[in-house]
Rosetta silent file (secondary structure, phi, psi, omega in degrees, C-alpha in Angstrom):
SEQUENCE: MTDVLITAVELADLLKLEPCVVIDTRNPDAYAAGHLPGAVNVHEIFTFLATSTPEGISELKTKFADAFGAAGLSGKETAVIYEQSMNSGFGQSCRGYYLLTMLGYPKVKVLHGGFEAWSGAGFPVTKDVPTPAKASFAIVPEAGDILIDAKTMLAAVGKPGIAILDVRDVDEWIGDSSSPYGKDFCPRKGRIPGAVWLEWYRMMKPTAEGPRFKSKDEILAECATVGISPTTPVYLYCFKGARASNTFLALKNAGVKDVRMYFGSWNEWSRDPSLPIEQGLPVAAQVTGKAA
SCORE:     score description
SCORE:     0.000 S_00000001
   1 L     0.000   65.854  178.137   -6.325   42.785   53.372 S_00000001
   2 L   -13.674  133.408 -157.466  -10.043   42.703   51.380 S_00000001
   3 L   -70.657  145.711  160.857  -11.472   38.883   52.445 S_00000001
   4 L   -79.956  -23.484  176.493  -11.421   36.768   49.211 S_00000001
   5 E   -51.307  132.689  158.399  -13.807   34.658   51.123 S_00000001
   6 L  -169.704  128.952 -155.989  -17.430   35.393   50.624 S_00000001
   7 L   -78.333  169.826 -163.582  -20.764   34.254   52.134 S_00000001
   8 H   -40.669  -84.708  173.522  -23.822   32.930   49.823 S_00000001
   9 H    19.410  -63.855 -165.246  -25.583   36.492   51.995 S_00000001
  10 H   -82.291  -20.976 -178.311  -23.250   38.201   50.722 S_00000001
  11 H   -93.118  -47.626 -171.886  -22.843   37.466   47.475 S_00000001
  12 H   -47.783  -16.579 -161.850  -26.499   37.658   46.340 S_00000001
  13 H   -68.401  -42.118 -173.676  -26.229   41.012   48.006 S_00000001
  14 L   -72.688  -99.852 -174.056  -23.039   41.811   45.594 S_00000001
  15 L    30.999  -55.705 -150.765  -25.299   40.251   42.206 S_00000001
  16 L  -113.307   20.676 -165.851  -27.300   42.493   42.115 S_00000001
  17 L  -107.251  -45.024 -179.072  -24.384   45.738   43.011 S_00000001
  18 L  -128.721  138.380 -156.800  -21.609   44.985   40.450 S_00000001
  19 L   -94.661  149.443 -167.552  -21.649   43.023   37.761 S_00000001
  20 L  -116.766  160.777  165.725  -20.135   39.302   38.650 S_00000001
  21 L  -146.375  101.970 -178.258  -19.189   36.255   36.564 S_00000001
  22 L   -99.420  133.238  168.744  -19.626   33.076   38.410 S_00000001
  23 E  -125.083  146.811 -152.476  -18.073   29.783   37.977 S_00000001
  24 L  -104.411  104.011  149.424  -19.172   26.251   39.048 S_00000001
  25 L   -90.581   -9.282  164.403  -15.736   23.954   38.784 S_00000001
  26 L   -65.183 -170.268 -174.484  -17.553   21.357   39.737 S_00000001
  27 L   -98.640 -174.568 -144.715  -18.049   18.553   37.209 S_00000001
  28 H   -76.625  -59.170 -135.201  -20.994   18.854   34.587 S_00000001
  29 H   -34.955  -60.394  173.899  -23.120   16.146   35.906 S_00000001
  30 H   -44.472  -56.967 -170.183  -23.195   18.208   39.670 S_00000001
  31 H   -82.886    9.672  159.898  -23.386   21.379   37.773 S_00000001
  32 H   -91.611  -30.711 -178.690  -26.284   19.860   35.146 S_00000001
  33 H   -48.421  -43.118  105.448  -28.161   18.393   38.048 S_00000001
  34 L   176.194 -166.459 -175.915  -28.247   22.011   39.076 S_00000001
  35 L  -153.159  173.370  164.767  -26.344   25.571   40.233 S_00000001
  36 L   -29.153   91.153 -129.097  -26.307   29.305   40.465 S_00000001
  37 L   -66.823  131.081 -159.371  -28.188   30.491   38.594 S_00000001
  38 L    69.851   21.808 -179.807  -25.455   32.332   35.392 S_00000001
  39 L   -67.114  120.972  135.553  -23.227   29.978   36.869 S_00000001
  40 E  -118.229  167.662  167.095  -20.590   28.569   33.908 S_00000001
  41 L  -123.147  107.600 -159.339  -18.381   25.442   34.304 S_00000001
  42 L   -90.901  108.657  129.603  -14.912   25.204   33.752 S_00000001
  43 L   -73.209  -13.884 -171.279  -14.400   22.263   35.250 S_00000001
  44 L   -58.073  -31.872 -165.084  -10.825   22.138   34.095 S_00000001
  45 L   -53.222  -28.150 -157.747   -9.915   24.274   36.688 S_00000001
  46 L  -108.246  -46.657 -141.635   -9.998   21.486   39.004 S_00000001
  47 L  -127.458   60.398 -176.426   -8.788   18.626   37.161 S_00000001
  48 L  -122.547  123.761 -178.998   -5.976   19.943   34.757 S_00000001
  49 L   -93.804  112.142  165.390   -2.220   18.641   35.605 S_00000001
  50 L   -56.365  166.839 -158.646    0.770   21.523   35.164 S_00000001
  51 L  -144.930  137.490  173.083    4.385   20.933   34.384 S_00000001
  52 L  -116.337   12.804  147.113    5.876   23.688   35.666 S_00000001
  53 L    -3.317  135.538  158.434    8.712   23.654   32.338 S_00000001
  54 H   -42.481  -29.920 -150.465    8.646   27.558   30.760 S_00000001
  55 H   -91.734  -25.511 -178.219    6.554   26.181   27.982 S_00000001
  56 H   -71.750  -30.665  175.670    3.938   24.070   30.284 S_00000001
  57 H   -57.245   -6.661  156.580    3.604   27.314   32.382 S_00000001
  58 H  -120.182   17.395  139.014    2.899   28.884   29.722 S_00000001
  59 H   -67.923  -46.333  165.551    0.518   26.657   28.460 S_00000001
  60 H   -17.265  -96.791  163.094   -1.115   26.716   32.079 S_00000001
  61 H    18.325  -86.287 -142.309   -0.862   30.804   31.545 S_00000001
  62 H   -62.104  -31.328  178.590   -2.239   30.642   27.831 S_00000001
  63 H   -61.534  -63.689  170.334   -5.217   27.598   28.811 S_00000001
  64 H   -24.424  -94.769  171.622   -6.460   29.565   31.607 S_00000001
  65 H   -23.246  -29.810 -171.835   -6.300   32.996   30.564 S_00000001
  66 H   -91.453  -56.196  165.371   -8.596   31.783   27.266 S_00000001
  67 H    -5.830  -65.397 -157.662  -10.531   29.777   29.996 S_00000001
  68 H   -58.140  -61.688 -137.040  -11.480   32.737   32.595 S_00000001
  69 H   -94.275  -17.795  159.247  -12.438   34.909   29.184 S_00000001
  70 H   -59.578  -72.343 -144.822  -15.159   32.718   27.198 S_00000001
  71 L   -90.394   48.007 -175.700  -16.271   32.408   30.398 S_00000001
  72 L   112.728    5.600  138.484  -17.029   35.972   30.286 S_00000001
  73 L   -53.057  136.185  139.412  -14.191   37.701   32.024 S_00000001
  74 L  -140.871   24.853  163.141  -12.473   40.694   30.771 S_00000001
  75 L   125.319  -41.011  169.492  -11.204   42.634   34.183 S_00000001
  76 L   -27.786  -46.209 -146.377  -14.311   44.442   34.667 S_00000001
  77 L   -76.870  178.903  128.828  -16.153   41.587   36.401 S_00000001
  78 L   -87.906  126.196 -163.782  -15.680   40.292   40.116 S_00000001
  79 E   -90.323  100.108  164.594  -15.081   36.370   39.193 S_00000001
  80 L   -71.027  135.320  164.530  -17.206   34.514   42.139 S_00000001
  81 E  -151.558   92.228 -165.330  -15.779   30.686   42.114 S_00000001
  82 L   -80.082  176.033  158.271  -17.605   28.062   44.294 S_00000001
  83 L  -144.447  152.654 -175.019  -16.792   24.215   44.549 S_00000001
  84 L  -108.613   60.273  166.317  -19.382   22.068   45.730 S_00000001
  85 L   167.749  123.227  160.273  -18.908   22.257   49.820 S_00000001
  86 L   -23.467  -14.657  175.441  -15.134   23.231   51.298 S_00000001
  87 L  -152.823   52.364  145.280  -14.015   20.413   51.850 S_00000001
  88 L  -111.551    3.455 -177.049  -15.301   18.076   48.887 S_00000001
  89 L  -124.914   26.881 -149.566  -12.957   19.399   46.078 S_00000001
  90 L    15.222   35.814  177.160  -10.214   19.165   47.360 S_00000001
  91 L    93.838   52.092 -167.831   -9.880   22.686   47.172 S_00000001
  92 L  -105.236  -73.325 -159.126  -10.848   23.616   43.473 S_00000001
  93 L   -48.110  -97.608 -142.903  -12.695   27.169   43.861 S_00000001
  94 L   -51.951  -31.468  167.332   -9.130   27.692   44.832 S_00000001
  95 L   -86.102   43.551 -169.065   -7.104   26.569   42.809 S_00000001
  96 L  -113.749  -59.361   79.842   -9.992   28.826   40.410 S_00000001
  97 H    46.981 -141.204  178.843   -8.542   31.823   43.386 S_00000001
  98 H    41.443  -88.827 -163.034   -5.773   31.085   42.639 S_00000001
  99 H   -85.884  -39.960  152.769   -4.894   30.441   39.111 S_00000001
 100 H   -38.683  -49.419  171.658   -7.345   33.952   38.489 S_00000001
 101 H  -120.543   15.907  146.419   -4.235   35.576   40.455 S_00000001
 102 H   -46.090  -51.246  165.245   -1.728   34.122   39.252 S_00000001
 103 H   -77.404  -15.587 -169.702   -2.709   35.813   35.723 S_00000001
 104 L    96.838  -24.432  168.323   -3.589   39.339   38.075 S_00000001
 105 L   -43.975  119.547 -145.034   -7.214   39.506   38.085 S_00000001
 106 L   -57.383  -52.432  167.927   -7.727   42.491   39.817 S_00000001
 107 L  -125.043  153.056 -156.909  -11.370   40.770   41.710 S_00000001
 108 E  -126.225  152.635  169.159  -11.539   37.740   42.561 S_00000001
 109 L  -129.383  174.311  167.666  -14.221   35.981   45.184 S_00000001
 110 E  -155.925  136.071 -176.049  -14.728   32.057   46.793 S_00000001
 111 L   -74.433 -169.036  131.486  -18.347   31.470   47.898 S_00000001
 112 L  -145.796  142.684   20.460  -17.706   29.390   51.050 S_00000001
 113 L  -115.149   69.786  171.123  -18.672   26.905   51.800 S_00000001
 114 L    11.202 -156.476  166.002  -19.688   26.617   48.314 S_00000001
 115 L   -80.879   27.463  129.282  -22.818   25.158   46.939 S_00000001
 116 L   -58.913 -157.776  -17.028  -24.043   23.780   49.876 S_00000001
 117 L  -112.839  -14.221  166.353  -23.846   27.006   51.713 S_00000001
 118 H   -71.307  -35.761 -165.806  -26.016   28.756   48.473 S_00000001
 119 H   -75.863  -25.739  170.911  -28.504   25.707   48.247 S_00000001
 120 H   -66.739  -42.933 -153.535  -28.763   25.675   52.284 S_00000001
 121 H   -67.419  -15.113  159.323  -29.393   29.256   52.296 S_00000001
 122 L    92.599   -4.541  -44.314  -32.583   28.666   50.999 S_00000001
 123 L   170.332  132.450  171.327  -30.726   30.868   47.512 S_00000001
 124 L   -86.778  157.785  167.612  -32.091   30.110   43.890 S_00000001
 125 L  -101.115  175.973 -174.373  -30.427   26.781   41.620 S_00000001
 126 L  -175.520  146.381 -172.505  -30.968   26.103   38.561 S_00000001
 127 L   -93.414   -2.991 -156.822  -30.406   23.820   35.549 S_00000001
 128 L   -65.904  167.755 -157.923  -30.349   26.924   32.637 S_00000001
 129 L  -127.718  109.636  127.368  -26.955   26.793   30.807 S_00000001
 130 L   -23.546  111.933  170.294  -25.440   30.489   30.291 S_00000001
 131 L  -117.446  116.320 -178.770  -24.273   31.169   27.229 S_00000001
 132 L   -80.783  159.153  165.833  -21.701   33.976   28.063 S_00000001
 133 L   -91.764  109.037 -151.628  -20.220   36.676   26.040 S_00000001
 134 L   -48.505  163.875 -162.035  -16.558   35.903   25.144 S_00000001
 135 L  -139.696 -175.490  143.356  -14.133   37.593   26.659 S_00000001
 136 L  -171.974  124.703  177.931  -10.321   38.536   27.228 S_00000001
 137 L  -130.056  173.870  161.589   -8.067   40.546   29.724 S_00000001
 138 L   -31.869  131.285 -136.567   -5.133   41.499   30.346 S_00000001
 139 L  -166.617   97.407 -161.847   -2.537   39.183   31.619 S_00000001
 140 L   -92.640  113.610  150.549    0.060   40.762   34.681 S_00000001
 141 H   -20.108  -56.458  179.836    2.975   39.322   34.366 S_00000001
 142 H   -93.639   27.858   48.798    4.623   39.838   37.970 S_00000001
 143 H    56.380  -44.650 -134.683    1.610   37.954   38.448 S_00000001
 144 L  -127.763   37.474  171.432    2.674   34.856   37.750 S_00000001
 145 L  -124.241   31.859  154.463    5.778   35.096   40.735 S_00000001
 146 L  -106.806    4.743 -171.161    3.649   33.308   42.603 S_00000001
 147 E  -107.035   77.434 -170.793    3.784   30.575   40.752 S_00000001
 148 L  -112.372  128.693  177.127    7.495   28.863   41.295 S_00000001
 149 L   -66.838  159.797  174.441    8.753   25.926   38.942 S_00000001
 150 H   -38.944  -42.700 -179.026   11.076   22.308   40.195 S_00000001
 151 H   -78.730  -35.220  175.145   14.190   24.531   39.998 S_00000001
 152 H   -54.861  -18.402 -175.532   13.213   27.339   42.604 S_00000001
 153 H   -73.275  -61.423 -156.413   11.373   24.381   44.941 S_00000001
 154 H   -67.553  -46.156  171.395   14.986   22.674   44.978 S_00000001
 155 L   -31.751  -29.883 -162.175   17.194   25.961   45.235 S_00000001
 156 L  -102.547  -20.405  159.225   15.161   27.015   48.808 S_00000001
 157 L     0.384   20.072 -148.498   16.189   22.759   49.408 S_00000001
 158 L   130.177  -20.721 -129.737   18.305   23.445   52.585 S_00000001
 159 L   -94.937   95.287 -175.108   17.883   26.935   52.580 S_00000001
 160 L   -68.602  121.607 -156.977   17.094   28.812   56.094 S_00000001
 161 L   153.708  -74.073 -160.954   14.746   31.242   55.977 S_00000001
 162 L   -94.961   84.721  150.899   12.010   29.132   53.527 S_00000001
 163 E   -36.462   61.688  167.407    9.353   27.069   54.912 S_00000001
 164 E   -39.197  138.424 -173.129    8.701   24.479   52.186 S_00000001
 165 E  -145.279  128.246 -174.809    5.394   23.489   53.501 S_00000001
 166 E  -123.382  103.684  157.561    3.392   20.295   52.130 S_00000001
 167 L   -91.214   -0.612  108.742    0.020   19.772   53.046 S_00000001
 168 L    65.393  136.393 -171.488   -0.749   16.916   51.709 S_00000001
 169 L  -118.365  152.558 -159.759   -2.961   14.108   53.578 S_00000001
 170 H   -11.887  -99.006 -135.489   -0.545   11.370   56.620 S_00000001
 171 H   -29.597   -9.185 -174.503   -0.770    8.839   54.248 S_00000001
 172 H  -108.205   -6.386 -170.594    0.888   10.793   51.455 S_00000001
 173 L   -50.864  -56.488 -150.342    3.395   12.701   54.166 S_00000001
 174 L   -86.835   -4.466 -170.005    4.435    9.709   55.335 S_00000001
 175 L    45.712   58.162  142.048    4.877    7.743   51.776 S_00000001
 176 L   -65.238  -23.957  164.985    2.443    5.480   52.410 S_00000001
 177 L  -156.433  166.894 -163.237    0.964    6.321   49.090 S_00000001
 178 L   -87.024  -25.691 -165.488    2.445    8.335   46.202 S_00000001
 179 L  -172.862  158.846 -173.683   -1.694   10.661   45.621 S_00000001
 180 L   -78.643   70.850  115.089   -5.261   10.656   46.146 S_00000001
 181 L  -128.555   36.852  164.427   -5.538    8.920   43.072 S_00000001
 182 L   141.884  141.258  152.076   -3.816    5.055   43.841 S_00000001
 183 L   -29.028  -72.050 -178.915   -0.958    4.543   45.886 S_00000001
 184 L   -73.416  -28.081 -161.375    1.254    3.843   43.073 S_00000001
 185 L   -42.938  -14.178 -170.788    0.118    6.479   40.292 S_00000001
 186 L  -111.986 -171.826 -177.082    2.992    8.304   40.917 S_00000001
 187 L   -97.838   17.862 -137.891    6.462    6.309   40.598 S_00000001
 188 L  -173.321  143.135  179.847    8.332    7.784   44.088 S_00000001
 189 L   -87.661  -96.454  -11.258    6.707    8.174   47.712 S_00000001
 190 L   171.034 -132.716 -147.772    7.816   10.514   50.209 S_00000001
 191 E  -143.096  134.850  152.223    8.394   14.678   50.603 S_00000001
 192 L   -71.797  126.617  160.793   11.040   17.260   49.472 S_00000001
 193 L     0.091   84.328  147.056   13.677   17.095   51.494 S_00000001
 194 L   117.087   28.960 -167.606   13.222   19.476   54.790 S_00000001
 195 L  -101.698  142.338  153.112    9.397   20.455   54.179 S_00000001
 196 E   -86.759  155.483  169.432    6.985   21.192   57.114 S_00000001
 197 L  -108.495   96.116  105.961    3.280   19.482   57.452 S_00000001
 198 L   -76.208  119.824  151.997   -0.296   20.859   57.508 S_00000001
 199 L   -34.212   99.425  157.796   -2.314   18.517   56.761 S_00000001
 200 H   -15.352  -60.832  174.028   -4.672   20.787   54.266 S_00000001
 201 H   -51.299  -75.334 -142.221   -7.931   20.224   56.120 S_00000001
 202 H   -73.221    9.502  159.752   -6.688   21.758   59.459 S_00000001
 203 L   -85.664   34.298 -146.796   -7.055   25.273   57.348 S_00000001
 204 L  -150.473  163.374  141.819  -10.840   24.387   58.339 S_00000001
 205 E  -165.192  149.499  168.472  -13.204   23.253   61.099 S_00000001
 206 E   -64.211  125.714 -167.792  -16.469   21.902   61.546 S_00000001
 207 L   -99.883 -154.454  165.862  -19.423   24.404   61.593 S_00000001
 208 L   -55.770  -91.558  178.071  -22.952   23.813   61.461 S_00000001
 209 L   -63.827   -5.320  163.371  -23.762   24.449   57.779 S_00000001
 210 L   111.852  167.108 -174.345  -20.851   21.896   56.885 S_00000001
 211 E   -35.411  157.596  147.177  -16.286   23.118   57.027 S_00000001
 212 E  -142.674 -170.047  143.593  -15.844   26.190   56.986 S_00000001
 213 L   -79.109  145.068  165.890  -12.144   28.191   57.523 S_00000001
 214 L   -66.886  169.288 -150.290  -10.718   29.245   60.802 S_00000001
 215 L   -79.574  165.530 -143.362  -11.031   32.577   61.549 S_00000001
 216 H   -84.069  -52.555 -149.081   -6.379   34.246   59.884 S_00000001
 217 H   -61.596   -2.270  170.967   -5.782   34.372   64.174 S_00000001
 218 H  -103.687  -22.194  179.912   -6.422   30.278   64.629 S_00000001
 219 H  -104.189   38.926   90.102   -4.372   29.777   61.040 S_00000001
 220 H    18.597  -67.888 -174.704   -2.023   32.106   61.894 S_00000001
 221 H  -110.223   36.360  149.575   -1.593   30.275   64.729 S_00000001
 222 H  -105.738  -38.384  159.622   -1.362   26.499   63.310 S_00000001
 223 H   -20.442 -117.160 -135.207    1.821   28.566   60.633 S_00000001
 224 L   -30.133  -19.752  158.168    3.325   29.044   64.115 S_00000001
 225 L   -79.948   31.037 -168.343    2.978   25.280   64.684 S_00000001
 226 L  -173.610   40.466  144.673    5.837   24.544   62.396 S_00000001
 227 L   110.694  -39.759 -146.370    7.778   27.431   62.537 S_00000001
 228 L  -115.715  152.992 -175.422    6.167   29.909   60.093 S_00000001
 229 L  -129.916 -150.641 -160.342    4.913   33.483   60.835 S_00000001
 230 L   -51.579  -43.835 -132.921    3.679   36.692   59.013 S_00000001
 231 L   -88.249  -52.703 -163.090    7.063   36.854   57.541 S_00000001
 232 L   -49.017  149.764  152.586    8.320   33.718   56.783 S_00000001
 233 L   -77.200  166.508 -156.263    8.269   33.013   52.610 S_00000001
 234 E  -158.196   98.887  141.547    6.008   30.032   52.347 S_00000001
 235 E  -111.986  158.833  171.198    6.588   27.672   49.654 S_00000001
 236 E  -160.415  177.948 -104.861    3.944   24.945   48.968 S_00000001
 237 E  -164.175  149.247  155.742    3.395   22.087   47.606 S_00000001
 238 L  -150.122 -128.704  165.329    0.332   19.318   47.458 S_00000001
 239 L   -77.174  -54.356 -145.649   -0.170   16.673   44.454 S_00000001
 240 L  -130.529  -24.025 -163.163   -1.434   19.085   41.775 S_00000001
 241 L   143.491  -65.973 -179.135   -2.067   22.222   43.353 S_00000001
 242 H   -46.642  -66.830 -165.574   -6.016   21.706   44.000 S_00000001
 243 H  -117.772   13.608  140.292   -5.199   21.843   48.094 S_00000001
 244 H   -30.483  -67.249 -154.022   -2.209   23.872   47.939 S_00000001
 245 H   -89.070  -14.818  147.487   -4.305   26.586   46.850 S_00000001
 246 H   -62.439  -73.515 -178.295   -7.211   26.214   49.591 S_00000001
 247 H   -24.927  -53.039  174.022   -3.742   26.352   51.920 S_00000001
 248 H   -35.346  -77.603 -133.275   -2.974   29.626   49.604 S_00000001
 249 H   -54.448  -65.851 -176.196   -5.992   30.898   49.946 S_00000001
 250 H   -60.125   -5.690  119.347   -6.045   30.734   54.077 S_00000001
 251 H   -35.845  -92.068  138.713   -2.495   31.852   54.205 S_00000001
 252 H    14.057  -66.682 -170.655   -3.466   34.961   52.216 S_00000001
 253 L   -94.546    4.172  172.464   -6.393   36.202   53.493 S_00000001
 254 L  -111.490   21.649  162.780   -4.927   35.729   57.137 S_00000001
 255 L   105.687  -26.304  151.909   -1.971   38.439   56.466 S_00000001
 256 L  -110.448  150.812 -120.559    0.666   36.007   55.476 S_00000001
 257 L   -69.570  -54.417  118.635    2.909   38.593   52.837 S_00000001
 258 L    -1.582   37.641  162.821    4.670   35.608   51.055 S_00000001
 259 E   -70.758  125.960  179.437    2.649   32.540   49.524 S_00000001
 260 E  -135.639  160.985  162.687    4.407   30.985   46.558 S_00000001
 261 E  -161.787  139.249 -170.800    3.191   27.551   45.163 S_00000001
 262 L   -95.481  113.643 -145.447    5.140   25.014   43.576 S_00000001
 263 L   -88.470  -15.504  176.877    2.068   24.319   41.154 S_00000001
 264 L   -89.523  -23.004  158.413    3.784   21.119   39.395 S_00000001
 265 H    51.312 -148.489 -169.477    3.597   20.217   43.048 S_00000001
 266 H   -67.721  -42.676  148.567    4.214   16.478   44.184 S_00000001
 267 H    -1.063  -84.282 -178.810    3.328   15.049   40.554 S_00000001
 268 H  -130.320   29.998   97.603    5.928   16.068   38.544 S_00000001
 269 H   -30.532  -26.919 -148.921    8.516   16.236   41.566 S_00000001
 270 L  -134.460  -16.957  155.525    8.249   12.320   41.852 S_00000001
 271 L   -81.858   -8.819 -170.748    8.757   11.554   37.825 S_00000001
 272 L  -100.554  115.609 -158.224   12.049   13.516   38.115 S_00000001
 273 L   -82.360   -2.670 -168.365   14.427   10.575   39.407 S_00000001
 274 L   -94.314    2.605 -159.957   17.503   13.699   39.868 S_00000001
 275 L   -97.969  122.048 -169.855   15.050   15.723   42.120 S_00000001
 276 L   -53.776  172.844 -168.910   15.918   14.411   45.767 S_00000001
 277 L  -157.028  102.204  164.866   12.723   13.003   47.624 S_00000001
 278 E   -92.269  148.472 -160.243   13.134   11.874   51.550 S_00000001
 279 L  -124.405  157.155  155.443   11.111    8.549   52.409 S_00000001
 280 L    83.450 -176.681 -153.984    9.828    6.465   55.590 S_00000001
 281 L   -71.421   99.279 -158.818    8.775    7.910   58.676 S_00000001
 282 L   -25.792 -179.446 -166.009    9.788   11.676   59.017 S_00000001
 283 L  -157.012  131.965  162.245   11.743   12.016   61.670 S_00000001
 284 L    -4.514   61.522 -167.030   11.944   14.882   64.554 S_00000001
 285 L   -52.432 -165.059 -125.903   13.196   17.970   63.881 S_00000001
 286 L  -156.078  119.120  177.952   15.122   19.686   66.458 S_00000001
 287 L  -102.901  127.794  174.086   12.537   22.117   67.612 S_00000001
 288 L  -103.350  -31.976 -175.312   14.777   26.016   67.711 S_00000001
 289 L   118.844    2.179 -175.864   11.531   27.562   67.760 S_00000001
 290 L  -126.826 -158.990 -173.277   11.878   27.735   63.700 S_00000001
 291 L   -74.390  153.255 -178.590   10.439   25.601   60.304 S_00000001
 292 L   -82.485    0.000    0.000   13.324   22.886   60.256 S_00000001
């Protein structure tokens, strides 16, 4: 498959060759202080909290199809999404990639290393705010299969062959905190029963220029530590679908064929007392060569 990640140098070339819409996911203050020339600020890519009811999913699709259309995406342009750096925005540029993919947008790239990679390479930065021509693109309903709801996640609990992958930080995984917004932001702490854990940071490694995604083979090696192979169906979750979007990009880029995300994630799951959770320290899974 074509690499979703694009370097600053590759992006500088691409901008000269074909129509692109560049989308800045950072907060408005960071955007105002300086951004890529022509970039449109769509911060709600990061902030929006979704629910996985039919109404919630419909609202999610409509909201972001409108927002991306307002930024100038018609389906003909390549969407290029960036955040500050790969470890400062909890995967927010990847969340934009996930949302566009879920809507069926044909061409999406993520700037590898984010704004810092672009400015660090000496490329121009501006404070000018563009006025994009509003556009619209057709939502592809089948593309939405990569988004699963709470009911689908519940049906996967205890089902052999499906890996439920939790990519949250360690304090959330062991049930010490309910969210990155504070220990008690959600009513319950813990994890989805039977989940395996790969902290989202493990998809990346430090470089002299800041964090970058690991190679495809390195990512597959990380997956193998929890019994995930390229043919294992993977159901991802985090707190609100940002860190899991970072992992979604990593796994898809590495060739894991069937990766879906429970976008409501822990923010939704923990608020429904009818949904089961595991609490306390995780017990060791039996070593069988497969995900527990």
